[in-house]
Amino acid sequence: MEPLIELNNLYYKYEDQSDADWAVDNINLEIDAGEFIAVVGHNGSGKSTLAKLLNGLLLPTKGEVMVGGKSTADEEELWEIRQQLGMVFQNPDNQLVANIVEEDVAFGPENLGLPSKEIKKRVKEALEVVGMAEYARHAPHKLSGGQKQRVAIAGVIAMRPDCLVFDEPTAMLDPVGRQEVIETVEQLNREENLTIIYITHFMDEIVKADRILVFEEGEVALSGTPAEVFSRIDRIKELALEVPQVTELAYELKKSGLDINGDIFSIDRLVEEICSLN
Ligand code: ADP
Ligand code: MG
């Protein structure tokens, strides 16, 4: 089966960038349908540029982005690519357009020109998936940040995409909102089988990803499963990133001689390991 997304020798330069500067610098990558890919990297490393290249908001300076076998550079395919690949951004307030939650979620399907019965069905299903069905008649501006972001997600999945790209969707949220959003994202991947590309700077949000890509100056500096990436603690620190606190604690304990096994991504797991020492 061909990959859902293919990046081939992908480069991007903004108009005012100098000759040697690339916002995205020769990325080659394949993403299969159903994968949960996390993207991390410090500010300015090219993450948002990549997100915008994926759905054709930006077009490659060199190389190509293929989604479902279609190139984003092909203007006739863009409409379909944007349906196939939905985007969720940082600020939920900028993504909500209507005064009632269900109208907001209906906005996308209405633009697709679907019959009203189909729109209603999709709105109901999308709100159920994100756990916001009971808020269908509420005013979006009165919701919490996490709830608003879940409504924004419902609006995107009502378009029935194959893939969702999230660009730091939790950056403006409190810890409760962050948790709501990351759980929703994990569930979309697990239960709805959506392909996920999740950009964040919170390392503890991505321990369940299939693959982590660490960006540095427009390039993929490090990639692999969470276990592979987080085991390179020194390299991660070099890239000015954090490892999840519990993973670092386990690493330090191991270094000081405790016989701790495996990859520790959760407190429960670490407690288990420590209790089993004798
Ligand atoms: P990230 O999302 O990882 O913080 P960006 O993709 O926003 O990184 O930025 C990558 C590089 O491109 C940075 O050097 C940034 O300064 C530059 N850049 C981003 N947006 C623009 C823009 N609109 N015009 C010029 N340069 C930009
Ligand atoms: Mg960014």
PDB file of C-alpha atoms and ligand atoms in Angstrom:
ATOM      1  CA  MET A   1       0.000   0.000   0.000  1.00  0.00           C
ATOM      2  CA  GLU A   2       1.353   3.434  -0.815  1.00  0.00           C
ATOM      3  CA  PRO A   3       1.925   5.820   2.100  1.00  0.00           C
ATOM      4  CA  LEU A   4      -0.803   8.379   2.845  1.00  0.00           C
ATOM      5  CA  ILE A   5       1.729  11.204   2.881  1.00  0.00           C
ATOM      6  CA  GLU A   6       5.053  11.415   1.082  1.00  0.00           C
ATOM      7  CA  LEU A   7       7.582  14.218   1.356  1.00  0.00           C
ATOM      8  CA  ASN A   8      10.244  14.063  -1.335  1.00  0.00           C
ATOM      9  CA  ASN A   9      13.343  16.280  -1.112  1.00  0.00           C
ATOM     10  CA  LEU A  10      11.142  18.936   0.423  1.00  0.00           C
ATOM     11  CA  TYR A  11      12.537  22.455   0.834  1.00  0.00           C
ATOM     12  CA  TYR A  12      10.833  25.684   1.809  1.00  0.00           C
ATOM     13  CA  LYS A  13      12.233  29.192   2.013  1.00  0.00           C
ATOM     14  CA  TYR A  14      10.291  32.347   2.951  1.00  0.00           C
ATOM     15  CA  GLU A  15      10.787  35.344   0.709  1.00  0.00           C
ATOM     16  CA  ASP A  16      12.914  37.286   3.167  1.00  0.00           C
ATOM     17  CA  GLN A  17      15.156  34.354   4.118  1.00  0.00           C
ATOM     18  CA  SER A  18      18.772  34.486   2.976  1.00  0.00           C
ATOM     19  CA  ASP A  19      20.237  32.069   0.438  1.00  0.00           C
ATOM     20  CA  ALA A  20      21.645  29.730   3.058  1.00  0.00           C
ATOM     21  CA  ASP A  21      18.513  29.735   5.215  1.00  0.00           C
ATOM     22  CA  TRP A  22      15.799  27.150   4.723  1.00  0.00           C
ATOM     23  CA  ALA A  23      12.706  26.977   6.941  1.00  0.00           C
ATOM     24  CA  VAL A  24      12.357  23.368   5.777  1.00  0.00           C
ATOM     25  CA  ASP A  25      15.596  21.837   4.595  1.00  0.00           C
ATOM     26  CA  ASN A  26      15.448  18.652   2.524  1.00  0.00           C
ATOM     27  CA  ILE A  27      12.936  16.456   4.295  1.00  0.00           C
ATOM     28  CA  ASN A  28      12.198  12.953   3.046  1.00  0.00           C
ATOM     29  CA  LEU A  29       9.432  11.192   4.880  1.00  0.00           C
ATOM     30  CA  GLU A  30       6.641   8.680   4.430  1.00  0.00           C
ATOM     31  CA  ILE A  31       3.623   8.509   6.703  1.00  0.00           C
ATOM     32  CA  ASP A  32       1.274   5.536   6.552  1.00  0.00           C
ATOM     33  CA  ALA A  33      -2.467   5.698   7.077  1.00  0.00           C
ATOM     34  CA  GLY A  34      -3.287   5.203  10.750  1.00  0.00           C
ATOM     35  CA  GLU A  35       0.064   6.371  12.126  1.00  0.00           C
ATOM     36  CA  PHE A  36       0.344   8.776  15.062  1.00  0.00           C
ATOM     37  CA  ILE A  37       3.339  10.990  14.345  1.00  0.00           C
ATOM     38  CA  ALA A  38       4.552  13.534  16.883  1.00  0.00           C
ATOM     39  CA  VAL A  39       6.683  16.493  15.833  1.00  0.00           C
ATOM     40  CA  VAL A  40       8.788  18.409  18.341  1.00  0.00           C
ATOM     41  CA  GLY A  41      11.611  20.929  18.120  1.00  0.00           C
ATOM     42  CA  HIS A  42      12.477  24.312  19.559  1.00  0.00           C
ATOM     43  CA  ASN A  43      10.980  27.589  18.277  1.00  0.00           C
ATOM     44  CA  GLY A  44      11.802  28.340  14.683  1.00  0.00           C
ATOM     45  CA  SER A  45      12.813  24.763  13.816  1.00  0.00           C
ATOM     46  CA  GLY A  46      10.275  24.578  10.970  1.00  0.00           C
ATOM     47  CA  LYS A  47       7.332  22.713  12.507  1.00  0.00           C
ATOM     48  CA  SER A  48       4.586  25.162  11.513  1.00  0.00           C
ATOM     49  CA  THR A  49       6.055  25.560   8.053  1.00  0.00           C
ATOM     50  CA  LEU A  50       5.853  21.789   7.644  1.00  0.00           C
ATOM     51  CA  ALA A  51       2.206  21.791   8.804  1.00  0.00           C
ATOM     52  CA  LYS A  52       1.315  24.444   6.228  1.00  0.00           C
ATOM     53  CA  LEU A  53       3.171  22.590   3.484  1.00  0.00           C
ATOM     54  CA  LEU A  54       1.187  19.450   4.226  1.00  0.00           C
ATOM     55  CA  ASN A  55      -2.156  20.911   3.229  1.00  0.00           C
ATOM     56  CA  GLY A  56      -0.923  23.287   0.576  1.00  0.00           C
ATOM     57  CA  LEU A  57      -1.250  26.532   2.550  1.00  0.00           C
ATOM     58  CA  LEU A  58       2.388  26.859   1.484  1.00  0.00           C
ATOM     59  CA  LEU A  59       3.803  25.284  -1.659  1.00  0.00           C
ATOM     60  CA  PRO A  60       7.298  23.723  -1.779  1.00  0.00           C
ATOM     61  CA  THR A  61      10.180  25.877  -2.956  1.00  0.00           C
ATOM     62  CA  LYS A  62      11.745  22.607  -4.131  1.00  0.00           C
ATOM     63  CA  GLY A  63      10.613  18.998  -3.948  1.00  0.00           C
ATOM     64  CA  GLU A  64       7.062  17.796  -3.375  1.00  0.00           C
ATOM     65  CA  VAL A  65       4.355  16.956  -0.900  1.00  0.00           C
ATOM     66  CA  MET A  66       2.085  14.084  -1.905  1.00  0.00           C
ATOM     67  CA  VAL A  67      -1.156  13.391  -0.036  1.00  0.00           C
ATOM     68  CA  GLY A  68      -3.073  10.293  -1.093  1.00  0.00           C
ATOM     69  CA  GLY A  69      -1.004  10.200  -4.277  1.00  0.00           C
ATOM     70  CA  LYS A  70      -1.849  13.836  -5.165  1.00  0.00           C
ATOM     71  CA  SER A  71       0.687  16.669  -5.237  1.00  0.00           C
ATOM     72  CA  THR A  72      -0.129  19.872  -3.311  1.00  0.00           C
ATOM     73  CA  ALA A  73       1.410  21.771  -6.230  1.00  0.00           C
ATOM     74  CA  ASP A  74      -1.455  20.596  -8.426  1.00  0.00           C
ATOM     75  CA  GLU A  75      -4.061  23.326  -7.999  1.00  0.00           C
ATOM     76  CA  GLU A  76      -6.905  21.098  -9.121  1.00  0.00           C
ATOM     77  CA  GLU A  77      -6.199  18.628  -6.329  1.00  0.00           C
ATOM     78  CA  LEU A  78      -5.882  21.165  -3.501  1.00  0.00           C
ATOM     79  CA  TRP A  79      -9.574  21.218  -2.631  1.00  0.00           C
ATOM     80  CA  GLU A  80      -9.568  17.470  -2.149  1.00  0.00           C
ATOM     81  CA  ILE A  81      -6.257  17.446  -0.274  1.00  0.00           C
ATOM     82  CA  ARG A  82      -7.629  19.999   2.191  1.00  0.00           C
ATOM     83  CA  GLN A  83     -10.660  17.828   2.791  1.00  0.00           C
ATOM     84  CA  GLN A  84      -8.504  14.795   3.318  1.00  0.00           C
ATOM     85  CA  LEU A  85      -6.120  16.541   5.693  1.00  0.00           C
ATOM     86  CA  GLY A  86      -7.716  18.746   8.356  1.00  0.00           C
ATOM     87  CA  MET A  87      -5.826  21.290  10.470  1.00  0.00           C
ATOM     88  CA  VAL A  88      -6.218  22.293  14.100  1.00  0.00           C
ATOM     89  CA  PHE A  89      -4.270  25.324  15.303  1.00  0.00           C
ATOM     90  CA  GLN A  90      -3.085  26.786  18.571  1.00  0.00           C
ATOM     91  CA  ASN A  91      -5.758  29.360  19.335  1.00  0.00           C
ATOM     92  CA  PRO A  92      -9.268  27.907  19.584  1.00  0.00           C
ATOM     93  CA  ASP A  93     -10.833  31.388  19.493  1.00  0.00           C
ATOM     94  CA  ASN A  94      -9.532  31.937  15.964  1.00  0.00           C
ATOM     95  CA  GLN A  95     -11.111  28.698  14.778  1.00  0.00           C
ATOM     96  CA  LEU A  96     -14.634  29.155  16.092  1.00  0.00           C
ATOM     97  CA  VAL A  97     -16.889  31.199  13.845  1.00  0.00           C
ATOM     98  CA  ALA A  98     -20.511  30.740  14.987  1.00  0.00           C
ATOM     99  CA  ASN A  99     -22.501  31.651  18.101  1.00  0.00           C
ATOM    100  CA  ILE A 100     -23.734  28.135  18.828  1.00  0.00           C
ATOM    101  CA  VAL A 101     -21.547  25.055  19.049  1.00  0.00           C
ATOM    102  CA  GLU A 102     -23.535  22.911  16.593  1.00  0.00           C
ATOM    103  CA  GLU A 103     -23.590  25.714  14.014  1.00  0.00           C
ATOM    104  CA  ASP A 104     -19.866  25.987  14.335  1.00  0.00           C
ATOM    105  CA  VAL A 105     -19.340  22.301  13.687  1.00  0.00           C
ATOM    106  CA  ALA A 106     -21.782  22.479  10.750  1.00  0.00           C
ATOM    107  CA  PHE A 107     -19.762  25.186   9.038  1.00  0.00           C
ATOM    108  CA  GLY A 108     -17.353  22.840   7.221  1.00  0.00           C
ATOM    109  CA  PRO A 109     -19.946  20.324   5.983  1.00  0.00           C
ATOM    110  CA  GLU A 110     -22.149  23.229   4.835  1.00  0.00           C
ATOM    111  CA  ASN A 111     -19.272  24.491   2.728  1.00  0.00           C
ATOM    112  CA  LEU A 112     -19.055  21.054   1.156  1.00  0.00           C
ATOM    113  CA  GLY A 113     -22.642  21.599  -0.001  1.00  0.00           C
ATOM    114  CA  LEU A 114     -23.986  18.496   1.729  1.00  0.00           C
ATOM    115  CA  PRO A 115     -27.738  17.939   2.223  1.00  0.00           C
ATOM    116  CA  SER A 116     -28.979  19.237   5.577  1.00  0.00           C
ATOM    117  CA  LYS A 117     -29.886  15.790   6.863  1.00  0.00           C
ATOM    118  CA  GLU A 118     -26.316  14.606   6.267  1.00  0.00           C
ATOM    119  CA  ILE A 119     -24.940  17.770   7.897  1.00  0.00           C
ATOM    120  CA  LYS A 120     -27.041  17.184  11.028  1.00  0.00           C
ATOM    121  CA  LYS A 121     -25.893  13.589  11.230  1.00  0.00           C
ATOM    122  CA  ARG A 122     -22.243  14.531  10.896  1.00  0.00           C
ATOM    123  CA  VAL A 123     -22.483  17.330  13.466  1.00  0.00           C
ATOM    124  CA  LYS A 124     -24.077  15.001  15.986  1.00  0.00           C
ATOM    125  CA  GLU A 125     -21.494  12.271  15.405  1.00  0.00           C
ATOM    126  CA  ALA A 126     -18.530  14.663  15.497  1.00  0.00           C
ATOM    127  CA  LEU A 127     -19.676  16.197  18.792  1.00  0.00           C
ATOM    128  CA  GLU A 128     -20.154  12.731  20.263  1.00  0.00           C
ATOM    129  CA  VAL A 129     -16.652  11.682  19.220  1.00  0.00           C
ATOM    130  CA  VAL A 130     -15.063  14.629  21.049  1.00  0.00           C
ATOM    131  CA  GLY A 131     -17.382  14.248  24.049  1.00  0.00           C
ATOM    132  CA  MET A 132     -19.151  17.582  23.540  1.00  0.00           C
ATOM    133  CA  ALA A 133     -22.644  16.402  22.513  1.00  0.00           C
ATOM    134  CA  GLU A 134     -24.310  17.889  25.581  1.00  0.00           C
ATOM    135  CA  TYR A 135     -22.929  21.314  24.652  1.00  0.00           C
ATOM    136  CA  ALA A 136     -24.455  21.340  21.153  1.00  0.00           C
ATOM    137  CA  ARG A 137     -26.708  24.326  21.944  1.00  0.00           C
ATOM    138  CA  HIS A 138     -24.162  26.220  24.046  1.00  0.00           C
ATOM    139  CA  ALA A 139     -22.287  29.382  23.129  1.00  0.00           C
ATOM    140  CA  PRO A 140     -18.659  28.583  22.192  1.00  0.00           C
ATOM    141  CA  HIS A 141     -17.254  31.683  23.906  1.00  0.00           C
ATOM    142  CA  LYS A 142     -18.527  30.445  27.281  1.00  0.00           C
ATOM    143  CA  LEU A 143     -16.665  27.137  27.062  1.00  0.00           C
ATOM    144  CA  SER A 144     -13.288  26.376  28.624  1.00  0.00           C
ATOM    145  CA  GLY A 145     -10.193  26.361  26.404  1.00  0.00           C
ATOM    146  CA  GLY A 146     -10.096  22.578  26.262  1.00  0.00           C
ATOM    147  CA  GLN A 147     -13.788  22.414  25.351  1.00  0.00           C
ATOM    148  CA  LYS A 148     -13.350  25.051  22.635  1.00  0.00           C
ATOM    149  CA  GLN A 149     -10.459  23.123  21.166  1.00  0.00           C
ATOM    150  CA  ARG A 150     -12.573  19.943  21.157  1.00  0.00           C
ATOM    151  CA  VAL A 151     -15.339  21.815  19.293  1.00  0.00           C
ATOM    152  CA  ALA A 152     -12.730  22.986  16.784  1.00  0.00           C
ATOM    153  CA  ILE A 153     -11.655  19.348  16.360  1.00  0.00           C
ATOM    154  CA  ALA A 154     -15.307  18.314  15.862  1.00  0.00           C
ATOM    155  CA  GLY A 155     -15.603  20.943  13.117  1.00  0.00           C
ATOM    156  CA  VAL A 156     -12.675  19.388  11.307  1.00  0.00           C
ATOM    157  CA  ILE A 157     -13.705  15.753  11.689  1.00  0.00           C
ATOM    158  CA  ALA A 158     -17.227  16.607  10.449  1.00  0.00           C
ATOM    159  CA  MET A 159     -15.497  17.013   7.061  1.00  0.00           C
ATOM    160  CA  ARG A 160     -14.492  13.327   7.313  1.00  0.00           C
ATOM    161  CA  PRO A 161     -10.736  13.744   6.774  1.00  0.00           C
ATOM    162  CA  ASP A 162      -8.250  10.847   6.740  1.00  0.00           C
ATOM    163  CA  CYS A 163      -5.592  12.796   8.557  1.00  0.00           C
ATOM    164  CA  LEU A 164      -5.476  15.557  11.170  1.00  0.00           C
ATOM    165  CA  VAL A 165      -2.570  17.940  11.594  1.00  0.00           C
ATOM    166  CA  PHE A 166      -2.360  19.648  14.986  1.00  0.00           C
ATOM    167  CA  ASP A 167      -0.058  22.651  15.415  1.00  0.00           C
ATOM    168  CA  GLU A 168       0.523  23.115  19.160  1.00  0.00           C
ATOM    169  CA  PRO A 169      -3.182  22.677  19.996  1.00  0.00           C
ATOM    170  CA  THR A 170      -2.546  22.735  23.745  1.00  0.00           C
ATOM    171  CA  ALA A 171      -0.132  25.670  23.934  1.00  0.00           C
ATOM    172  CA  MET A 172      -2.811  28.056  25.229  1.00  0.00           C
ATOM    173  CA  LEU A 173      -4.595  25.613  27.524  1.00  0.00           C
ATOM    174  CA  ASP A 174      -4.436  24.903  31.252  1.00  0.00           C
ATOM    175  CA  PRO A 175      -3.412  21.388  32.381  1.00  0.00           C
ATOM    176  CA  VAL A 176      -7.015  20.144  32.410  1.00  0.00           C
ATOM    177  CA  GLY A 177      -7.637  21.435  28.885  1.00  0.00           C
ATOM    178  CA  ARG A 178      -4.357  19.942  27.690  1.00  0.00           C
ATOM    179  CA  GLN A 179      -5.349  16.567  29.064  1.00  0.00           C
ATOM    180  CA  GLU A 180      -8.793  16.751  27.389  1.00  0.00           C
ATOM    181  CA  VAL A 181      -7.237  17.528  24.040  1.00  0.00           C
ATOM    182  CA  ILE A 182      -4.476  14.932  24.120  1.00  0.00           C
ATOM    183  CA  GLU A 183      -6.930  12.226  25.181  1.00  0.00           C
ATOM    184  CA  THR A 184      -9.224  13.214  22.314  1.00  0.00           C
ATOM    185  CA  VAL A 185      -6.306  13.035  19.877  1.00  0.00           C
ATOM    186  CA  GLU A 186      -5.251   9.584  21.103  1.00  0.00           C
ATOM    187  CA  GLN A 187      -8.828   8.362  20.825  1.00  0.00           C
ATOM    188  CA  LEU A 188      -9.200   9.709  17.255  1.00  0.00           C
ATOM    189  CA  ASN A 189      -6.147   7.701  16.298  1.00  0.00           C
ATOM    190  CA  ARG A 190      -7.099   4.546  18.177  1.00  0.00           C
ATOM    191  CA  GLU A 191     -10.847   4.357  17.631  1.00  0.00           C
ATOM    192  CA  GLU A 192     -11.542   6.420  14.505  1.00  0.00           C
ATOM    193  CA  ASN A 193      -8.339   5.233  12.828  1.00  0.00           C
ATOM    194  CA  LEU A 194      -7.371   8.767  11.824  1.00  0.00           C
ATOM    195  CA  THR A 195      -3.771   9.483  10.875  1.00  0.00           C
ATOM    196  CA  ILE A 196      -2.386  12.068  13.293  1.00  0.00           C
ATOM    197  CA  ILE A 197       0.445  14.552  12.916  1.00  0.00           C
ATOM    198  CA  TYR A 198       0.803  16.247  16.268  1.00  0.00           C
ATOM    199  CA  ILE A 199       3.129  19.214  16.788  1.00  0.00           C
ATOM    200  CA  THR A 200       3.825  20.154  20.385  1.00  0.00           C
ATOM    201  CA  HIS A 201       6.513  21.301  22.765  1.00  0.00           C
ATOM    202  CA  PHE A 202       5.168  19.207  25.630  1.00  0.00           C
ATOM    203  CA  MET A 203       7.152  15.967  25.561  1.00  0.00           C
ATOM    204  CA  ASP A 204       4.862  14.249  28.049  1.00  0.00           C
ATOM    205  CA  GLU A 205       1.999  14.476  25.512  1.00  0.00           C
ATOM    206  CA  ILE A 206       3.646  12.267  22.936  1.00  0.00           C
ATOM    207  CA  VAL A 207       4.699   9.162  24.804  1.00  0.00           C
ATOM    208  CA  LYS A 208       1.947   7.223  23.000  1.00  0.00           C
ATOM    209  CA  ALA A 209       2.930   8.302  19.485  1.00  0.00           C
ATOM    210  CA  ASP A 210       4.062   5.625  17.025  1.00  0.00           C
ATOM    211  CA  ARG A 211       6.941   7.807  15.900  1.00  0.00           C
ATOM    212  CA  ILE A 212       8.525  11.050  17.071  1.00  0.00           C
ATOM    213  CA  LEU A 213      10.302  13.433  14.714  1.00  0.00           C
ATOM    214  CA  VAL A 214      12.611  15.965  16.337  1.00  0.00           C
ATOM    215  CA  PHE A 215      13.175  19.043  14.186  1.00  0.00           C
ATOM    216  CA  GLU A 216      16.234  21.247  14.196  1.00  0.00           C
ATOM    217  CA  GLU A 217      16.769  24.104  11.746  1.00  0.00           C
ATOM    218  CA  GLY A 218      14.318  22.705   9.224  1.00  0.00           C
ATOM    219  CA  GLU A 219      15.712  19.183   9.316  1.00  0.00           C
ATOM    220  CA  VAL A 220      14.725  15.977  11.078  1.00  0.00           C
ATOM    221  CA  ALA A 221      17.540  15.724  13.625  1.00  0.00           C
ATOM    222  CA  LEU A 222      16.283  12.634  15.429  1.00  0.00           C
ATOM    223  CA  SER A 223      13.428  10.202  14.848  1.00  0.00           C
ATOM    224  CA  GLY A 224      12.106   6.911  16.120  1.00  0.00           C
ATOM    225  CA  THR A 225       9.675   5.396  18.579  1.00  0.00           C
ATOM    226  CA  PRO A 226       9.255   7.234  21.897  1.00  0.00           C
ATOM    227  CA  ALA A 227      11.490   4.596  23.523  1.00  0.00           C
ATOM    228  CA  GLU A 228      14.202   5.169  20.920  1.00  0.00           C
ATOM    229  CA  VAL A 229      14.009   8.947  21.034  1.00  0.00           C
ATOM    230  CA  PHE A 230      13.765   9.331  24.805  1.00  0.00           C
ATOM    231  CA  SER A 231      16.689   6.979  25.331  1.00  0.00           C
ATOM    232  CA  ARG A 232      18.856   9.625  23.661  1.00  0.00           C
ATOM    233  CA  ILE A 233      18.508  11.930  26.646  1.00  0.00           C
ATOM    234  CA  ASP A 234      21.798  13.745  26.079  1.00  0.00           C
ATOM    235  CA  ARG A 235      21.018  14.413  22.409  1.00  0.00           C
ATOM    236  CA  ILE A 236      17.559  15.690  23.328  1.00  0.00           C
ATOM    237  CA  LYS A 237      19.053  18.107  25.815  1.00  0.00           C
ATOM    238  CA  GLU A 238      21.528  19.246  23.175  1.00  0.00           C
ATOM    239  CA  LEU A 239      18.506  20.113  21.044  1.00  0.00           C
ATOM    240  CA  ALA A 240      17.209  22.210  23.973  1.00  0.00           C
ATOM    241  CA  LEU A 241      14.238  19.938  24.607  1.00  0.00           C
ATOM    242  CA  GLU A 242      12.992  18.198  27.704  1.00  0.00           C
ATOM    243  CA  VAL A 243      12.331  14.518  28.184  1.00  0.00           C
ATOM    244  CA  PRO A 244       9.211  13.575  30.159  1.00  0.00           C
ATOM    245  CA  GLN A 245       9.985  14.123  33.848  1.00  0.00           C
ATOM    246  CA  VAL A 246       9.307  10.540  34.823  1.00  0.00           C
ATOM    247  CA  THR A 247      11.553   9.215  32.033  1.00  0.00           C
ATOM    248  CA  GLU A 248      14.387  11.440  33.204  1.00  0.00           C
ATOM    249  CA  LEU A 249      13.922  10.381  36.807  1.00  0.00           C
ATOM    250  CA  ALA A 250      14.083   6.721  35.778  1.00  0.00           C
ATOM    251  CA  TYR A 251      17.222   7.461  33.742  1.00  0.00           C
ATOM    252  CA  GLU A 252      18.919   9.162  36.706  1.00  0.00           C
ATOM    253  CA  LEU A 253      17.966   6.325  39.082  1.00  0.00           C
ATOM    254  CA  LYS A 254      19.364   3.801  36.635  1.00  0.00           C
ATOM    255  CA  LYS A 255      22.557   5.825  36.274  1.00  0.00           C
ATOM    256  CA  SER A 256      23.031   5.835  40.032  1.00  0.00           C
ATOM    257  CA  GLY A 257      22.819   2.073  40.101  1.00  0.00           C
ATOM    258  CA  LEU A 258      19.174   1.073  40.599  1.00  0.00           C
ATOM    259  CA  ASP A 259      18.234  -1.935  38.538  1.00  0.00           C
ATOM    260  CA  ILE A 260      15.386  -0.339  36.589  1.00  0.00           C
ATOM    261  CA  ASN A 261      14.321  -1.984  33.350  1.00  0.00           C
ATOM    262  CA  GLY A 262      12.581  -0.897  30.228  1.00  0.00           C
ATOM    263  CA  ASP A 263      11.262   2.405  29.009  1.00  0.00           C
ATOM    264  CA  ILE A 264       9.513   4.359  31.696  1.00  0.00           C
ATOM    265  CA  PHE A 265       6.868   6.766  30.421  1.00  0.00           C
ATOM    266  CA  SER A 266       4.409   6.771  33.295  1.00  0.00           C
ATOM    267  CA  ILE A 267       4.552   7.188  37.044  1.00  0.00           C
ATOM    268  CA  ASP A 268       2.653   3.905  37.518  1.00  0.00           C
ATOM    269  CA  ARG A 269       5.284   2.081  35.506  1.00  0.00           C
ATOM    270  CA  LEU A 270       8.146   3.604  37.513  1.00  0.00           C
ATOM    271  CA  VAL A 271       6.436   2.751  40.800  1.00  0.00           C
ATOM    272  CA  GLU A 272       6.034  -0.842  39.606  1.00  0.00           C
ATOM    273  CA  GLU A 273       9.710  -1.059  38.709  1.00  0.00           C
ATOM    274  CA  ILE A 274      10.874   0.390  42.028  1.00  0.00           C
ATOM    275  CA  CYS A 275       8.557  -1.847  44.050  1.00  0.00           C
ATOM    276  CA  SER A 276       9.830  -4.918  42.250  1.00  0.00           C
ATOM    277  CA  LEU A 277      13.443  -4.164  43.261  1.00  0.00           C
ATOM    278  CA  ASN A 278      14.778  -6.243  46.071  1.00  0.00           C
TER     279      ASN A 278
HETATM  280  P1  ADP B   1       8.297  26.541  14.426  1.00  0.00           P
HETATM  281  O1  ADP B   1       6.856  26.339  14.119  1.00  0.00           O
HETATM  282  O2  ADP B   1       9.063  25.286  14.654  1.00  0.00           O
HETATM  283  O3  ADP B   1       8.489  27.513  15.560  1.00  0.00           O
HETATM  284  P2  ADP B   1       8.391  27.957  11.886  1.00  0.00           P
HETATM  285  O4  ADP B   1       8.019  26.966  10.852  1.00  0.00           O
HETATM  286  O5  ADP B   1       7.348  28.923  12.314  1.00  0.00           O
HETATM  287  O6  ADP B   1       9.008  27.203  13.151  1.00  0.00           O
HETATM  288  O7  ADP B   1       9.640  28.787  11.361  1.00  0.00           O
HETATM  289  C1  ADP B   1      10.746  28.208  10.703  1.00  0.00           C
HETATM  290  C2  ADP B   1      11.679  29.310  10.219  1.00  0.00           C
HETATM  291  O8  ADP B   1      11.016  30.108   9.248  1.00  0.00           O
HETATM  292  C3  ADP B   1      12.135  30.267  11.329  1.00  0.00           C
HETATM  293  O9  ADP B   1      13.451  30.652  11.061  1.00  0.00           O
HETATM  294  C4  ADP B   1      11.200  31.437  11.175  1.00  0.00           C
HETATM  295  O10 ADP B   1      11.800  32.622  11.610  1.00  0.00           O
HETATM  296  C5  ADP B   1      10.959  31.467   9.675  1.00  0.00           C
HETATM  297  N1  ADP B   1       9.609  31.985   9.359  1.00  0.00           N
HETATM  298  C6  ADP B   1       8.436  31.500   9.802  1.00  0.00           C
HETATM  299  N2  ADP B   1       7.392  32.187   9.298  1.00  0.00           N
HETATM  300  C7  ADP B   1       7.936  33.143   8.507  1.00  0.00           C
HETATM  301  C8  ADP B   1       7.392  34.173   7.685  1.00  0.00           C
HETATM  302  N3  ADP B   1       6.068  34.351   7.571  1.00  0.00           N
HETATM  303  N4  ADP B   1       8.257  34.964   7.010  1.00  0.00           N
HETATM  304  C9  ADP B   1       9.594  34.775   7.109  1.00  0.00           C
HETATM  305  N5  ADP B   1      10.178  33.822   7.851  1.00  0.00           N
HETATM  306  C10 ADP B   1       9.367  33.007   8.543  1.00  0.00           C
HETATM  307 MG    MG B   2       5.142  26.930  15.167  1.00  0.00          MG
END
